[in-house]
């Protein structure tokens, strides 16, 4: 009974919140409904994670139609961790949005779209069925398109068109892949697929797996399919770009991790070698792109691309340690990246822009903000003792263990290059005198707004430090998630039941 | 833009028919072709026809509620119908049936949360299609 409802609730609650927030969109109630709904989603996520850690992977059949025919929700450790992280990011951004989102945007239904997006993300993490994964991707795409163009500026529509066009291409590939897979295996339930996949012609499976790789590759923004990301993430409001930066591409990474450990494992030497090269090129091109940019948010957007490379690297190496690194990186990255975009939003508010040439003096006027920027920025670059250090350390160690020296070198060099563009932001936005001659201060914000803007940033920064100082419990959870990914027997048993597997 | 007399005269008949037909489609949906989605589409064509004949403002007045609100309320109804399964302790979206006045020959009048769910879907489809179409029509 408990897991029967713990699994769907992280999806149901955001949907219900969206309905309520929409009905109250013409007043201040809507934003507080959104905050409370996000808090409830986070609590449910934590309960789900505790349940999974205590009793192993959980599955529930919606409408009580048994797997593999019905709608299956599954939570193993990775899914549950991702739901918790979604809850954390959702709550942080919902609080930030109280001060960041204008009343016009609220009236257009910002909070509802945001909650539907969160529901879509949670759904994608929890589904145990490939077609449902497609549906959740669509839910995310529609709501994120709405959020992206909310505000109605010309540059936003420009970004929105690119975003939607490329994402639709990815969706079509994904859907064609689903069709082919169904034609070949006769099932779309992930656990069932994992059982049947080894009996199918491996060449055919590899071809299908390539369609999924490209489809998810667009979503995850890997080389050479990442163009839409830096073209669109710098245009919407800051709350929106923070949640996009934190969560959206990571759903693509999650889907890749799920499919390429559970279903497409018949020709690892081929598929995962491609992934390895993609990972390295993604890291390098992302960080080089960032070096060429001069806008706060555009630099951060290119960094998302380069960081995605690290996660794919963990998946490509496919050793237990590497997958631990990928899971750890996923969690660390979501917190850090969302936080950096939130900091950029405050900088924009008080200094009047995100174009680095046109702002400055932030260190002089707002040293607290400067400190809050340094924590996630250093963490992203991989400074000890912050969370990014452990994430990078594990991945570099994993590549050295199997003597891939070049890969380890690339991972380290990209970390160094990350510091380069972070110091560019630091030097330009924080140290340089403001070209307008003003000294931006945090006290220029109203006290209530200041609270709503800084509270999420401080909390996320504290989390980064906490993960950095006490990595052990987090690594243990990541290890467990990696074990379950590499040996999916428990996952399959949770979905199909023990006796099915023996047959 | 003034629509032709023929369109306006035919609309008077057709709107009522289409709405009635949409509800019939909604209700027969469980065991025969039909259901909330198709019913909602047919229902929205009724209002679209009305908007073509008499203008968007008249159609909005005839709706009484904003189409977005209808869609969101529908989503709420569908969710509530799915969550209703919690009361007997079943999984989300499990069908709950109640048969009224059963007799020798028949099982009785079936009532279920599935019908409520379908009504929710009907409202979502009606609301979202009308949101799109009325916005486009007003733009042109």
Coordinates of C-alpha atoms in Angstrom, one line a residue, chain A residues 1 4-5 8 12 15-16 18-19 22-23 25-26 61-65 73 112 116, chain B residues 66 68-69 72-73 75-76 79 82-87 89-95:
Chain A
X1 CA 0.0 0.0 0.0
X4 CA 1.6 1.8 -4.2
X5 CA 1.1 5.5 -3.5
X8 CA 2.7 8.1 -8.2
X12 CA 0.3 13.7 -8.8
X15 CA -0.2 18.3 -11.2
X16 CA -2.7 19.1 -8.4
X18 CA -0.6 23.2 -11.1
X19 CA -4.4 23.1 -11.1
X22 CA -3.8 28.2 -12.1
X23 CA -7.2 28.9 -10.4
X25 CA -3.2 32.9 -10.7
X26 CA -4.5 36.4 -10.3
X61 CA 1.2 -0.9 -11.5
X62 CA -1.2 2.0 -12.2
X63 CA -4.8 0.9 -12.6
X64 CA -3.7 -2.6 -11.4
X65 CA -3.1 -3.9 -15.0
X73 CA 6.1 3.1 -12.2
X112 CA 1.1 26.0 -13.4
X116 CA 3.7 20.7 -14.9
Chain B
X66 CA -12.3 31.0 -19.8
X68 CA -8.0 27.7 -20.0
X69 CA -9.9 27.5 -16.7
X72 CA -7.4 23.1 -15.8
X73 CA -10.6 22.2 -13.9
X75 CA -7.3 18.1 -15.3
X76 CA -8.3 18.5 -11.6
X79 CA -6.7 13.6 -11.2
X82 CA -7.8 8.6 -10.5
X83 CA -6.9 9.4 -6.8
X84 CA -10.4 8.2 -5.8
X85 CA -9.0 4.6 -6.0
X86 CA -7.1 5.4 -2.8
X87 CA -10.2 5.1 -0.7
X89 CA -6.9 1.0 -1.1
X90 CA -6.2 0.2 -4.8
X91 CA -3.5 1.6 -7.0
X92 CA -3.9 5.0 -8.7
X93 CA -6.4 5.0 -11.6
X94 CA -7.9 1.6 -10.7
X95 CA -11.5 1.4 -11.9

